[in-house]
Amino acid sequence: MDVSAQHDASSNGGNVGEIMQAIAEHKGCGTTGGSGKASCGSQAGQGDLPTEIWEKVKNHPCYSEEAHHHYARMHVAVAPACNIQCNYCNRKYDCANESRPGVVSEKLTPEQAAKKVLAVASTIPQMTVLGIAGPGDPLANPEKTFKTFELIYNTAPDIKLCLSTNGLMLPDHVDTIAKYNVDHVTITINMVDPEIGAKIYPWIFYKHKRYTGYEAAKILTDRQLQGLEMLTERGILCKVNSVMIPGINDQHLVEVNKAVKSRGAFLHNIMPLISAPEHGTVFGLNGQRGPSAQELKALQDSCEGEMNMMRHCRQCRADAVGLLGEDRSAEFTTEKIMAMEVKYDADTRKAYQEKVEEERIAKVAAKQEELAELAGKSSDIKVLAAVATKGSGLINEHFGHAKEFQVYELSTAGAKFVGHRRVDLYCQGGYGEEDSLETIIRAINDCHAVFVAKIGGCPKGDLVKAGIEPVDQYAHEFIEKSAIAWFKAYLDKVNSGEVEHVERGDAAIRQGALISAA
Amino acid sequence: MPFKIIASQCTSCSACEPECPNVAIREKGGTFVIDPKKCTECLGHFDEPQCVAVCPVDNTCVIDTSLPRYQAPA
Ligand code: SF4
Ligand code: SF4
Ligand code: SF4
């Protein structure tokens, strides 16, 4: 549980206006089929995606890298039971790896959950996606999960439904999933080799029996892959999540990537293991480490030739509400919702979402202009840049207020979104604290520059000392356009000998779920 | 020999509730409890006690040895 993020929920609380501005472009992540792929980070529109898939992903914050700046999702915690045990999960507490709140969190009945969804959708018009991800496994609680879907499907059919599962019971429920028009399913697949699986899963509960070791992992992987095949056969979009566990499945995830791609998975999201002793998980207690930022990126890169990689996953919690990376769940506690009069207004929502479409066109155009100029350059230099943003695709966050940085890879091919780094709040109440600044520098240590809307003199000096250039001249401008412009200037400086290009070191991945403990 | 749930360890995850063939398990005061009159240890239904097999916390569903019949006669 992440106490440092507590601040977020309350400071964002009630400030709907600010979030309402969060409208602009988005772009899709799509495979072109076969082994060619369209990168999540460089495609500015439908591109070569089939219209059918584009329609499904364009407003989905988890599937479309750009949509995630502008559209919101929410999760409801209606499914407490689980049927397997993972070594990175302690069921008592919030599980950072599986986007799962701990059992101490508020549990909802399907009726309460449906009301909460309608309340949120009416307050936050860009809320387009409802997910059920836990606290346990949604398909270990099929009645509660599908009752919730049924209620939403009947009252608010424009809301996309999605589901995250460990896959054990997936083959049994594929028809029901199709029936409620659930078009996005996420399966957590950490291995396709039971030998490796046995190191991740101590046991599963299947057909009235507890299985352990190799046998357990074998059943699990067979069921996961079968479920994946059945879903893709029916045209239901599937994302695969994998937790990267160094020394256990890190090399193996390339195999996993191939196995899921050949079965039609649309997106593969490799997430770093989050493990700290205080989480009380098996991995946390036995000192299993998570990967560094460089290790994670290297693995994502080696899989990317094969299919789309999702790099913007925040491992957000299963009862989160809001844009990825923020949590407004404190505004929507059961008590508050049950007291609310909820009127579902589909027209307002539609009008709002149309505005988003317009703005995104403007942003793409701005980027194209800069790109055209870059086209004349050729260089092998690739650098990373961190960006402080509140959304809308703009550099619009103060360095000291950023709770995460988005990371773009800049090269003569353009600006490509490659991930995000969460940081502890550096500035609380207006003054900076030295050690949090160090935390930030560690988190973005692999970047050459950090783009901010504003930054104080002190942190500026320290960043420069650490070799990271603070850039505030593009405040409130579009991220990609600005990053490309900066990169052009950087190349010019390197070419003229004014600066020497040096590689940067590795960065740390912050442990703990992005949540408010509210 | 009925089973009981050690309340202090129960995470209230509800996984055991639907698995019990005798509908002996229900939620009570935030955690789950087994009705000793209904529990048959799953005998005749399954090879292993279902609540034990599905519970994520080891040694939380256990034989209730505090019942009078397990106590030495006074
Ligand atoms: S599937 Fe999810 S809830 Fe179940 S043990 Fe694994 S991480 Fe925990
Ligand atoms: S042992 Fe079997 S019958 Fe007894 S409570 Fe557990 S599941 Fe029910
Ligand atoms: S399965 Fe175990 S932890 Fe979950 S409710 Fe039953 S006794 Fe409690």
Coordinates of N, CA and C in Angstrom, one line a residue, chain A residues 136-338:
Chain A
G136 N -9.6 -10.7 -6.1 CA -9.1 -12.0 -6.4 C -9.1 -12.2 -7.9
D137 N -9.7 -13.3 -8.4 CA -9.8 -13.5 -9.8 C -11.2 -13.4 -10.2
P138 N -11.6 -12.5 -11.2 CA -13.0 -12.3 -11.5 C -13.6 -13.6 -11.9
L139 N -12.9 -14.6 -12.5 CA -13.6 -15.8 -13.0 C -13.6 -16.9 -11.9
A140 N -13.0 -16.6 -10.7 CA -13.2 -17.4 -9.6 C -14.5 -16.9 -8.8
N141 N -15.0 -15.8 -9.3 CA -16.3 -15.2 -8.8 C -17.2 -15.0 -9.9
P142 N -17.5 -16.0 -10.7 CA -18.2 -15.7 -12.0 C -19.6 -15.0 -11.8
E143 N -20.3 -15.4 -10.7 CA -21.7 -14.8 -10.6 C -21.6 -13.3 -10.3
K144 N -20.7 -12.9 -9.4 CA -20.6 -11.5 -9.1 C -20.1 -10.7 -10.3
T145 N -19.1 -11.3 -10.9 CA -18.5 -10.6 -12.1 C -19.5 -10.4 -13.2
F146 N -20.2 -11.5 -13.6 CA -21.1 -11.3 -14.7 C -22.4 -10.6 -14.4
K147 N -22.8 -10.7 -13.1 CA -24.0 -9.9 -12.7 C -23.6 -8.4 -12.9
T148 N -22.4 -8.0 -12.5 CA -22.0 -6.6 -12.6 C -22.0 -6.2 -14.1
F149 N -21.5 -7.1 -14.9 CA -21.4 -6.8 -16.3 C -22.8 -6.6 -16.9
E150 N -23.7 -7.5 -16.5 CA -25.1 -7.5 -17.0 C -25.8 -6.2 -16.7
L151 N -25.6 -5.7 -15.4 CA -26.2 -4.5 -15.0 C -25.7 -3.3 -15.8
I152 N -24.4 -3.3 -16.0 CA -23.9 -2.1 -16.8 C -24.3 -2.2 -18.2
Y153 N -24.2 -3.4 -18.8 CA -24.5 -3.7 -20.2 C -26.0 -3.2 -20.5
N154 N -26.9 -3.4 -19.5 CA -28.2 -3.0 -19.7 C -28.5 -1.5 -19.5
T155 N -27.7 -0.8 -18.7 CA -28.0 0.6 -18.4 C -27.1 1.5 -19.2
A156 N -25.8 1.1 -19.4 CA -24.9 2.0 -20.0 C -24.1 1.3 -21.1
P157 N -24.8 0.9 -22.2 CA -24.1 0.1 -23.2 C -22.9 0.7 -23.9
D158 N -22.7 2.0 -23.7 CA -21.6 2.7 -24.4 C -20.3 2.4 -23.6
I159 N -20.4 2.0 -22.4 CA -19.2 1.7 -21.6 C -18.6 0.4 -21.9
K160 N -17.3 0.4 -22.3 CA -16.6 -0.8 -22.6 C -16.3 -1.6 -21.4
L161 N -16.5 -2.9 -21.5 CA -16.2 -3.7 -20.3 C -14.9 -4.5 -20.5
C162 N -14.2 -4.6 -19.5 CA -13.0 -5.5 -19.6 C -12.8 -6.3 -18.3
L163 N -11.9 -7.2 -18.4 CA -11.8 -8.3 -17.4 C -10.3 -8.7 -17.4
S164 N -9.8 -8.8 -16.2 CA -8.4 -9.4 -16.0 C -8.5 -10.7 -15.3
T165 N -7.8 -11.7 -15.8 CA -7.9 -13.0 -15.1 C -6.6 -13.7 -15.2
N166 N -6.5 -14.6 -14.3 CA -5.3 -15.5 -14.3 C -5.5 -16.6 -15.3
G167 N -6.7 -16.7 -15.9 CA -6.9 -17.6 -17.0 C -7.3 -19.0 -16.6
L168 N -7.2 -19.4 -15.4 CA -7.5 -20.8 -15.0 C -8.9 -21.2 -15.4
M169 N -9.9 -20.4 -15.2 CA -11.2 -20.7 -15.5 C -11.7 -20.1 -16.8
L170 N -10.8 -19.5 -17.5 CA -11.2 -18.8 -18.7 C -12.0 -19.6 -19.8
P171 N -11.5 -20.8 -20.1 CA -12.2 -21.6 -21.2 C -13.7 -21.8 -20.8
D172 N -14.0 -21.9 -19.5 CA -15.4 -22.2 -19.2 C -16.3 -21.0 -19.3
H173 N -15.7 -19.8 -19.4 CA -16.6 -18.6 -19.4 C -16.5 -17.8 -20.7
V174 N -15.9 -18.3 -21.7 CA -15.7 -17.5 -22.9 C -17.1 -17.1 -23.5
D175 N -18.0 -18.1 -23.5 CA -19.3 -17.7 -24.1 C -20.0 -16.6 -23.3
T176 N -19.9 -16.7 -22.0 CA -20.6 -15.6 -21.2 C -19.9 -14.3 -21.5
I177 N -18.6 -14.3 -21.6 CA -17.8 -13.1 -21.9 C -18.3 -12.5 -23.2
A178 N -18.5 -13.4 -24.2 CA -18.9 -12.9 -25.5 C -20.4 -12.3 -25.4
K179 N -21.2 -13.0 -24.6 CA -22.6 -12.6 -24.4 C -22.7 -11.2 -23.9
Y180 N -21.9 -10.8 -23.0 CA -22.0 -9.4 -22.5 C -21.2 -8.4 -23.2
N181 N -20.7 -8.9 -24.4 CA -20.0 -7.9 -25.2 C -18.7 -7.4 -24.6
V182 N -18.1 -8.2 -23.7 CA -16.9 -7.8 -23.1 C -15.8 -7.9 -24.2
D183 N -15.3 -6.8 -24.6 CA -14.4 -7.0 -25.8 C -12.9 -6.9 -25.4
H184 N -12.6 -6.7 -24.2 CA -11.2 -6.7 -23.8 C -11.0 -7.6 -22.6
V185 N -10.1 -8.6 -22.8 CA -9.8 -9.5 -21.7 C -8.2 -9.4 -21.5
T186 N -7.8 -9.3 -20.3 CA -6.4 -9.4 -20.0 C -6.1 -10.7 -19.3
I187 N -5.1 -11.4 -19.8 CA -4.8 -12.6 -19.1 C -3.3 -12.5 -18.6
T188 N -3.1 -12.8 -17.3 CA -1.7 -12.7 -16.8 C -1.0 -14.1 -17.1
I189 N -0.1 -14.0 -18.0 CA 0.6 -15.2 -18.4 C 2.1 -15.0 -18.1
N190 N 2.6 -15.7 -17.1 CA 4.0 -15.4 -16.7 C 5.0 -16.5 -17.3
M191 N 4.4 -17.6 -17.8 CA 5.2 -18.7 -18.3 C 4.4 -19.5 -19.3
V192 N 5.1 -20.3 -20.1 CA 4.5 -21.3 -20.9 C 5.2 -22.6 -20.6
D193 N 6.1 -22.6 -19.7 CA 6.9 -23.8 -19.3 C 6.6 -24.1 -17.8
P194 N 5.9 -25.3 -17.6 CA 5.5 -25.6 -16.2 C 6.7 -25.7 -15.2
E195 N 7.9 -26.0 -15.7 CA 9.1 -26.0 -14.8 C 9.3 -24.6 -14.2
I196 N 9.1 -23.6 -15.1 CA 9.3 -22.2 -14.6 C 8.0 -21.8 -13.8
G197 N 6.9 -22.3 -14.3 CA 5.7 -22.0 -13.6 C 5.7 -22.5 -12.1
A198 N 6.3 -23.6 -11.9 CA 6.4 -24.1 -10.5 C 7.1 -23.2 -9.6
K199 N 8.0 -22.3 -10.1 CA 8.7 -21.4 -9.3 C 7.9 -20.1 -9.0
I200 N 6.8 -20.0 -9.7 CA 6.0 -18.8 -9.6 C 4.7 -19.1 -8.8
Y201 N 4.1 -20.3 -9.1 CA 2.8 -20.6 -8.5 C 3.0 -21.8 -7.6
P202 N 2.8 -21.6 -6.3 CA 2.9 -22.8 -5.4 C 1.7 -23.8 -5.6
W203 N 0.5 -23.3 -5.8 CA -0.6 -24.2 -6.0 C -1.7 -23.5 -6.8
I204 N -2.6 -24.4 -7.3 CA -3.8 -23.9 -7.9 C -5.0 -24.8 -7.3
F205 N -6.2 -24.2 -7.4 CA -7.3 -25.0 -7.0 C -8.2 -25.2 -8.2
Y206 N -8.3 -26.5 -8.6 CA -9.0 -26.7 -9.9 C -9.8 -28.0 -9.8
K207 N -11.0 -27.9 -10.2 CA -11.9 -29.1 -10.1 C -11.9 -29.8 -8.7
H208 N -12.1 -29.0 -7.7 CA -12.2 -29.5 -6.4 C -11.0 -30.1 -5.8
K209 N -9.8 -29.7 -6.4 CA -8.6 -30.3 -5.9 C -7.5 -29.3 -5.9
R210 N -6.6 -29.4 -4.9 CA -5.5 -28.5 -4.9 C -4.3 -29.2 -5.6
Y211 N -3.8 -28.6 -6.6 CA -2.6 -29.1 -7.3 C -1.4 -28.3 -7.0
T212 N -0.2 -28.9 -6.9 CA 1.0 -28.1 -6.6 C 2.1 -28.4 -7.7
G213 N 3.1 -27.7 -7.6 CA 4.3 -27.9 -8.4 C 4.1 -27.9 -9.9
Y214 N 4.8 -28.8 -10.6 CA 4.7 -28.9 -12.1 C 3.3 -29.1 -12.6
E215 N 2.6 -30.0 -11.9 CA 1.3 -30.4 -12.3 C 0.4 -29.2 -12.3
A216 N 0.5 -28.4 -11.3 CA -0.3 -27.1 -11.1 C 0.0 -26.2 -12.3
A217 N 1.2 -26.0 -12.5 CA 1.6 -25.0 -13.6 C 1.2 -25.5 -14.9
K218 N 1.3 -26.8 -15.1 CA 0.9 -27.4 -16.4 C -0.6 -27.1 -16.7
I219 N -1.4 -27.4 -15.7 CA -2.8 -27.2 -15.9 C -3.1 -25.7 -16.2
L220 N -2.4 -24.8 -15.4 CA -2.6 -23.4 -15.6 C -2.2 -22.9 -17.0
T221 N -1.0 -23.3 -17.4 CA -0.6 -22.8 -18.7 C -1.5 -23.4 -19.9
D222 N -1.9 -24.7 -19.7 CA -2.8 -25.2 -20.8 C -4.1 -24.4 -20.8
R223 N -4.7 -24.2 -19.7 CA -5.9 -23.5 -19.6 C -5.8 -22.0 -20.1
Q224 N -4.7 -21.4 -19.7 CA -4.5 -20.0 -20.2 C -4.4 -19.9 -21.7
L225 N -3.6 -20.8 -22.3 CA -3.5 -20.7 -23.7 C -4.7 -21.1 -24.5
Q226 N -5.4 -22.1 -23.9 CA -6.7 -22.5 -24.5 C -7.7 -21.3 -24.5
G227 N -7.8 -20.7 -23.3 CA -8.7 -19.6 -23.1 C -8.4 -18.4 -24.1
L228 N -7.1 -18.2 -24.3 CA -6.6 -17.1 -25.2 C -7.1 -17.5 -26.6
E229 N -6.8 -18.7 -27.0 CA -7.3 -19.1 -28.4 C -8.8 -18.9 -28.6
M230 N -9.5 -19.4 -27.6 CA -11.0 -19.3 -27.7 C -11.5 -17.9 -27.8
L231 N -10.8 -17.0 -27.1 CA -11.2 -15.6 -27.1 C -10.9 -15.0 -28.5
T232 N -9.7 -15.2 -29.0 CA -9.3 -14.5 -30.2 C -10.1 -15.1 -31.4
E233 N -10.5 -16.4 -31.3 CA -11.3 -17.0 -32.3 C -12.7 -16.2 -32.4
R234 N -13.1 -15.8 -31.3 CA -14.4 -15.1 -31.2 C -14.2 -13.6 -31.5
G235 N -13.1 -13.2 -31.8 CA -12.8 -11.7 -32.1 C -12.8 -10.9 -30.9
I236 N -12.6 -11.4 -29.7 CA -12.5 -10.6 -28.5 C -11.0 -10.2 -28.3
L237 N -10.8 -8.9 -28.1 CA -9.4 -8.5 -27.9 C -8.7 -9.0 -26.7
C238 N -7.5 -9.5 -26.8 CA -6.8 -10.1 -25.6 C -5.5 -9.4 -25.4
K239 N -5.3 -8.9 -24.2 CA -4.0 -8.4 -23.8 C -3.4 -9.4 -22.9
V240 N -2.1 -9.6 -23.0 CA -1.4 -10.5 -22.1 C -0.5 -9.7 -21.2
N241 N -0.6 -9.9 -19.9 CA 0.3 -9.3 -18.9 C 1.3 -10.3 -18.5
S242 N 2.5 -9.9 -18.4 CA 3.5 -10.8 -17.8 C 4.3 -10.0 -16.7
V243 N 4.5 -10.6 -15.6 CA 5.3 -10.0 -14.6 C 6.8 -10.5 -14.8
M244 N 7.7 -9.6 -15.0 CA 9.1 -9.9 -15.3 C 9.8 -10.2 -13.9
I245 N 10.2 -11.4 -13.7 CA 10.9 -11.8 -12.5 C 12.3 -12.2 -12.8
P246 N 13.2 -11.3 -12.5 CA 14.6 -11.6 -12.9 C 15.1 -12.9 -12.4
G247 N 15.8 -13.7 -13.2 CA 16.3 -15.0 -12.8 C 15.3 -16.1 -12.8
I248 N 14.0 -15.8 -13.0 CA 13.0 -16.9 -13.1 C 12.4 -16.9 -14.4
N249 N 11.8 -15.8 -14.9 CA 11.1 -15.9 -16.2 C 11.6 -14.8 -17.1
D250 N 12.7 -14.1 -16.8 CA 13.0 -12.9 -17.7 C 13.4 -13.3 -19.1
Q251 N 14.3 -14.4 -19.2 CA 14.6 -14.8 -20.5 C 13.4 -15.5 -21.2
H252 N 12.7 -16.2 -20.4 CA 11.6 -17.0 -20.9 C 10.4 -16.2 -21.5
L253 N 10.4 -14.9 -21.1 CA 9.2 -14.1 -21.5 C 9.3 -13.9 -23.0
V254 N 10.4 -14.0 -23.6 CA 10.5 -14.0 -25.1 C 9.7 -15.1 -25.7
E255 N 9.8 -16.3 -25.1 CA 9.0 -17.5 -25.5 C 7.5 -17.2 -25.3
V256 N 7.2 -16.7 -24.1 CA 5.8 -16.3 -23.8 C 5.3 -15.4 -24.9
N257 N 6.1 -14.4 -25.2 CA 5.7 -13.4 -26.2 C 5.3 -14.1 -27.5
K258 N 6.1 -15.1 -27.9 CA 5.9 -15.8 -29.2 C 4.6 -16.6 -29.1
A259 N 4.5 -17.3 -27.9 CA 3.3 -18.2 -27.7 C 2.0 -17.4 -27.8
V260 N 2.0 -16.3 -27.1 CA 0.7 -15.5 -27.1 C 0.5 -14.8 -28.4
K261 N 1.5 -14.4 -29.0 CA 1.3 -13.7 -30.3 C 0.8 -14.7 -31.3
S262 N 1.3 -15.9 -31.3 CA 0.8 -16.9 -32.3 C -0.6 -17.3 -32.1
R263 N -1.1 -17.0 -30.8 CA -2.5 -17.3 -30.5 C -3.4 -16.1 -30.6
G264 N -2.8 -15.1 -31.2 CA -3.7 -13.9 -31.5 C -3.8 -12.8 -30.5
A265 N -2.9 -12.8 -29.4 CA -3.0 -11.8 -28.5 C -2.7 -10.4 -29.2
F266 N -3.3 -9.4 -28.7 CA -3.3 -8.1 -29.4 C -2.1 -7.3 -28.9
L267 N -1.9 -7.5 -27.6 CA -0.9 -6.6 -26.9 C -0.2 -7.4 -25.8
H268 N 1.1 -7.2 -25.7 CA 1.8 -7.8 -24.6 C 2.3 -6.8 -23.7
N269 N 2.0 -6.9 -22.4 CA 2.4 -5.9 -21.4 C 3.4 -6.6 -20.4
I270 N 4.6 -6.3 -20.5 CA 5.6 -6.8 -19.6 C 5.8 -5.8 -18.5
M271 N 5.5 -6.3 -17.3 CA 5.5 -5.4 -16.1 C 6.6 -5.8 -15.2
P272 N 7.3 -4.9 -14.5 CA 8.3 -5.2 -13.6 C 7.7 -5.9 -12.3
L273 N 8.4 -6.9 -11.8 CA 8.0 -7.5 -10.5 C 8.1 -6.4 -9.5
I274 N 7.1 -6.2 -8.7 CA 7.1 -5.3 -7.6 C 7.2 -6.1 -6.3
S275 N 8.3 -6.1 -5.6 CA 8.4 -6.9 -4.5 C 9.2 -6.3 -3.4
A276 N 8.6 -6.1 -2.3 CA 9.3 -5.5 -1.1 C 9.0 -6.4 0.1
P277 N 9.9 -6.6 1.0 CA 9.7 -7.5 2.1 C 8.4 -7.1 2.9
E278 N 8.1 -5.8 3.0 CA 6.9 -5.5 3.7 C 5.6 -5.9 3.1
H279 N 5.6 -6.3 1.8 CA 4.4 -6.8 1.2 C 4.1 -8.2 1.7
G280 N 5.1 -8.8 2.3 CA 4.8 -10.2 2.8 C 4.6 -11.2 1.8
T281 N 5.0 -11.0 0.6 CA 4.8 -12.1 -0.4 C 6.0 -13.0 -0.4
V282 N 5.9 -14.2 -1.0 CA 7.0 -15.1 -1.0 C 8.2 -14.5 -1.6
F283 N 8.0 -13.8 -2.7 CA 9.1 -13.2 -3.4 C 9.7 -12.0 -2.6
G284 N 8.8 -11.3 -1.9 CA 9.2 -10.2 -1.1 C 10.1 -10.7 0.1
L285 N 9.7 -11.8 0.6 CA 10.4 -12.3 1.8 C 11.7 -13.0 1.5
N286 N 11.7 -13.7 0.3 CA 12.9 -14.4 0.0 C 13.9 -13.5 -0.8
G287 N 13.6 -12.2 -0.9 CA 14.6 -11.3 -1.5 C 14.7 -11.3 -3.0
Q288 N 13.7 -11.9 -3.6 CA 13.6 -11.9 -5.1 C 13.5 -10.4 -5.5
R289 N 14.5 -10.0 -6.4 CA 14.4 -8.6 -6.8 C 13.6 -8.3 -8.0
G290 N 13.2 -7.1 -8.2 CA 12.6 -6.8 -9.5 C 13.6 -6.3 -10.5
P291 N 13.2 -6.1 -11.7 CA 14.2 -5.7 -12.7 C 14.5 -4.2 -12.6
S292 N 15.6 -3.7 -13.2 CA 15.8 -2.3 -13.3 C 15.2 -1.8 -14.6
A293 N 15.1 -0.5 -14.7 CA 14.5 0.1 -15.8 C 15.1 -0.3 -17.1
Q294 N 16.4 -0.4 -17.1 CA 17.1 -0.8 -18.3 C 16.8 -2.3 -18.7
E295 N 16.8 -3.1 -17.7 CA 16.5 -4.5 -18.0 C 15.1 -4.7 -18.5
L296 N 14.2 -3.9 -17.9 CA 12.8 -4.0 -18.4 C 12.7 -3.5 -19.9
K297 N 13.3 -2.4 -20.1 CA 13.2 -1.9 -21.5 C 13.9 -2.8 -22.5
A298 N 15.0 -3.4 -22.1 CA 15.7 -4.3 -23.0 C 14.8 -5.5 -23.4
L299 N 14.1 -6.0 -22.4 CA 13.2 -7.1 -22.7 C 12.1 -6.7 -23.5
Q300 N 11.5 -5.5 -23.2 CA 10.4 -5.0 -24.0 C 10.8 -4.8 -25.4
D301 N 12.0 -4.3 -25.6 CA 12.5 -4.0 -26.9 C 12.7 -5.3 -27.7
S302 N 13.2 -6.4 -27.0 CA 13.5 -7.6 -27.7 C 12.2 -8.3 -28.1
C303 N 11.1 -8.0 -27.4 CA 9.8 -8.6 -27.8 C 9.1 -7.7 -28.8
E304 N 9.5 -6.5 -28.9 CA 8.7 -5.5 -29.7 C 8.8 -5.8 -31.2
G305 N 9.9 -6.4 -31.7 CA 9.9 -6.8 -33.1 C 8.8 -7.7 -33.4
E306 N 8.3 -8.4 -32.4 CA 7.3 -9.5 -32.7 C 5.9 -8.9 -32.6
M307 N 5.6 -8.1 -31.6 CA 4.3 -7.6 -31.5 C 4.2 -6.3 -30.6
N308 N 3.1 -5.7 -30.5 CA 2.9 -4.5 -29.7 C 3.3 -4.7 -28.3
M309 N 4.1 -3.8 -27.8 CA 4.3 -3.9 -26.4 C 3.6 -2.7 -25.7
M310 N 3.1 -3.0 -24.6 CA 2.4 -1.9 -23.9 C 3.4 -1.3 -22.8
R311 N 3.7 -0.1 -22.9 CA 4.7 0.5 -22.0 C 4.1 1.5 -21.0
H312 N 2.8 1.7 -21.1 CA 2.3 2.8 -20.3 C 1.6 2.2 -19.1
C313 N 1.6 0.9 -18.9 CA 0.8 0.3 -17.8 C 1.4 0.8 -16.5
R314 N 0.5 1.2 -15.6 CA 0.9 1.7 -14.3 C 0.6 0.7 -13.2
Q315 N 0.2 -0.4 -13.5 CA -0.1 -1.4 -12.5 C -1.0 -0.8 -11.5
C316 N -2.1 -0.2 -12.0 CA -3.0 0.5 -11.1 C -3.9 -0.5 -10.4
R317 N -4.5 0.0 -9.3 CA -5.1 -0.9 -8.5 C -6.5 -1.3 -9.0
A318 N -7.1 -2.4 -8.5 CA -8.3 -2.9 -9.1 C -9.5 -2.1 -8.7
D319 N -9.4 -1.2 -7.8 CA -10.6 -0.3 -7.5 C -10.3 1.1 -7.9
A320 N -9.3 1.3 -8.7 CA -8.9 2.7 -9.1 C -10.0 3.3 -9.9
V321 N -10.0 4.6 -9.9 CA -10.9 5.4 -10.7 C -10.2 6.6 -11.3
G322 N -10.2 6.8 -12.6 CA -9.6 7.9 -13.1 C -8.8 7.6 -14.3
L323 N -8.0 8.7 -14.7 CA -7.1 8.5 -15.8 C -6.0 7.5 -15.3
L324 N -5.3 6.8 -16.2 CA -4.2 6.0 -15.7 C -3.2 6.9 -14.9
G325 N -2.8 6.4 -13.8 CA -1.8 7.2 -13.1 C -2.4 8.1 -12.1
E326 N -3.7 8.2 -12.0 CA -4.3 9.0 -11.0 C -5.4 8.1 -10.3
D327 N -5.8 8.5 -9.2 CA -6.8 7.7 -8.5 C -7.8 8.6 -7.8
R328 N -9.0 8.6 -8.3 CA -10.0 9.5 -7.6 C -11.0 8.6 -6.8
S329 N -10.6 7.4 -6.5 CA -11.6 6.5 -5.8 C -12.1 7.1 -4.5
A330 N -11.4 8.0 -3.9 CA -11.9 8.5 -2.6 C -13.1 9.3 -2.8
E331 N -13.3 9.9 -4.0 CA -14.6 10.6 -4.2 C -15.8 9.7 -4.4
F332 N -15.5 8.4 -4.6 CA -16.6 7.6 -4.9 C -16.7 6.4 -3.9
T333 N -16.7 6.7 -2.6 CA -16.8 5.6 -1.7 C -18.3 5.1 -1.7
T334 N -18.5 3.9 -1.2 CA -19.8 3.3 -1.3 C -20.8 4.2 -0.6
E335 N -20.4 4.7 0.5 CA -21.3 5.6 1.3 C -21.8 6.8 0.4
K336 N -20.8 7.4 -0.2 CA -21.1 8.6 -1.0 C -22.0 8.2 -2.2
I337 N -21.7 7.1 -2.8 CA -22.4 6.7 -4.0 C -23.9 6.3 -3.7
M338 N -24.1 5.6 -2.6 CA -25.4 5.2 -2.3 C -26.3 6.4 -2.0

